[in-house]
CSV table of C-alpha atoms in Angstrom, one decimal:
chain,number,residue,atom,x,y,z
A,27,MET,CA,0.5,-0.1,0.0
A,28,ARG,CA,2.6,2.2,0.7
A,29,ASP,CA,3.6,2.6,-2.8
A,30,HIS,CA,0.3,4.7,-3.8
A,31,TYR,CA,1.1,7.5,-0.8
A,32,ARG,CA,4.5,8.8,0.9
A,33,VAL,CA,4.5,10.8,4.1
A,34,VAL,CA,6.0,14.0,3.8
A,35,GLU,CA,7.5,15.3,7.0
A,36,ALA,CA,7.5,19.1,8.0
A,37,ALA,CA,11.6,19.8,7.9
A,38,SER,CA,11.1,23.0,9.6
A,39,GLY,CA,8.2,22.1,11.9
A,40,THR,CA,5.6,23.6,10.7
A,41,PHE,CA,3.6,23.6,7.4
A,42,GLY,CA,4.4,26.2,6.2
A,43,ASP,CA,7.4,24.0,3.8
A,44,ILE,CA,4.9,21.4,2.9
A,45,TRP,CA,2.1,24.1,1.8
A,46,SER,CA,4.8,25.4,-0.3
A,47,ARG,CA,5.8,22.5,-2.3
A,48,ALA,CA,2.1,21.3,-2.2
A,49,PHE,CA,1.5,24.0,-4.8
A,50,GLY,CA,4.6,22.6,-6.8
A,51,GLU,CA,3.3,19.4,-8.0
A,52,ASN,CA,0.8,19.3,-10.1
A,53,GLY,CA,-1.6,15.8,-10.1
A,54,THR,CA,-0.5,15.2,-6.7
A,55,VAL,CA,-3.1,14.9,-3.2
A,56,TYR,CA,-2.4,16.1,-0.4
A,57,ILE,CA,-4.1,15.3,2.9
A,58,LYS,CA,-4.0,16.5,6.6
A,59,ILE,CA,-4.6,14.6,8.9
A,60,ASP,CA,-5.2,16.0,13.1
A,61,ASP,CA,-3.1,14.2,16.1
A,62,ASP,CA,-6.5,14.5,17.2
A,63,VAL,CA,-7.8,11.8,15.4
A,64,VAL,CA,-10.0,9.1,17.6
A,65,PHE,CA,-11.0,7.5,13.9
A,66,LEU,CA,-10.7,7.0,10.5
A,67,ASP,CA,-12.8,4.2,8.8
A,68,GLU,CA,-10.7,2.4,6.3
A,69,MET,CA,-12.8,4.4,3.2
A,70,ALA,CA,-12.0,7.9,4.4
A,71,ILE,CA,-9.0,8.8,2.4
A,72,PRO,CA,-9.8,7.0,-0.8
A,73,ARG,CA,-13.3,8.6,-1.4
A,74,ILE,CA,-11.3,12.1,0.3
A,75,VAL,CA,-9.5,11.8,-2.8
A,76,GLN,CA,-11.9,10.6,-5.5
A,77,THR,CA,-14.0,13.2,-4.4
A,78,LYS,CA,-10.9,15.6,-4.9
A,79,ILE,CA,-10.2,14.5,-8.5
A,80,ARG,CA,-14.0,13.8,-9.2
A,81,ARG,CA,-14.3,17.7,-8.0
A,82,PRO,CA,-11.4,19.7,-9.5
A,83,ASP,CA,-12.7,22.8,-8.4
A,84,ALA,CA,-12.6,22.2,-5.3
A,85,LEU,CA,-10.6,24.0,-2.7
A,86,LEU,CA,-10.0,21.5,-0.5
A,87,VAL,CA,-11.9,18.6,1.0
A,88,SER,CA,-13.6,18.2,4.5
A,89,ALA,CA,-14.0,15.3,7.2
A,90,ASN,CA,-17.4,15.8,8.7
A,91,VAL,CA,-16.0,16.4,11.8
A,92,VAL,CA,-18.1,16.8,15.0
A,93,ASN,CA,-17.2,19.1,17.9
A,94,ASN,CA,-15.5,21.6,14.5
A,95,PRO,CA,-17.1,25.2,15.2
A,96,ALA,CA,-17.8,25.5,11.4
A,97,LEU,CA,-19.5,21.9,11.0
A,98,GLY,CA,-21.5,22.5,14.0
A,99,TRP,CA,-23.2,25.4,13.2
A,100,LEU,CA,-23.5,23.4,9.3
A,101,HIS,CA,-24.2,20.1,11.5
A,102,TYR,CA,-27.0,22.3,13.7
A,103,HIS,CA,-28.7,24.2,10.5
A,104,ILE,CA,-29.7,20.7,9.0
A,105,GLY,CA,-31.1,18.9,12.2
A,106,ALA,CA,-28.1,16.5,11.7
A,107,VAL,CA,-27.7,17.0,15.5
A,108,ARG,CA,-30.4,18.5,18.1
A,109,PRO,CA,-29.3,20.1,21.4
A,110,TYR,CA,-29.5,18.0,25.3
A,111,LEU,CA,-31.5,19.1,26.3
A,112,PRO,CA,-32.0,16.5,29.4
A,113,ASP,CA,-35.9,16.6,30.8
A,114,ILE,CA,-35.7,17.6,34.4
A,115,SER,CA,-39.4,17.8,35.4
A,116,GLN,CA,-39.4,14.3,36.6
A,117,ASN,CA,-38.4,13.7,39.9
A,118,HIS,CA,-35.0,11.0,39.9
A,119,GLY,CA,-35.3,10.6,43.5
A,120,SER,CA,-33.2,12.0,45.9
A,121,GLU,CA,-30.2,9.3,47.0
A,122,LEU,CA,-28.2,12.6,47.2
A,123,SER,CA,-30.1,14.9,49.1
A,124,THR,CA,-28.4,16.0,52.2
A,125,ILE,CA,-31.3,15.7,54.9
A,126,GLU,CA,-31.2,12.0,54.5
A,127,ASN,CA,-27.6,11.5,53.5
A,128,GLY,CA,-26.2,14.9,55.6
A,129,LYS,CA,-23.8,17.2,55.0
A,130,TRP,CA,-21.4,16.9,52.1
């Protein structure tokens, strides 16, 4: 599988040198993956590449990231994610009340 891709190391410790080279190599697709990604479907990278090939006019292709401000706005407005609103009208017992259990 490694024949189909290569890892580009950031020599200066920043992404600036990678981005400066990215626009000089025609036909090359760069995929940036953050260091805090906890799950990546095995078909994610092939789908990203296929999408970019099908849509060469697109500046970038992004994952559907949860807990991201820009995509959070989109998720909310298309109804994909709803706010968590707990039901506070029911009495769920008093096992933590200070009356029965004393003061914490």
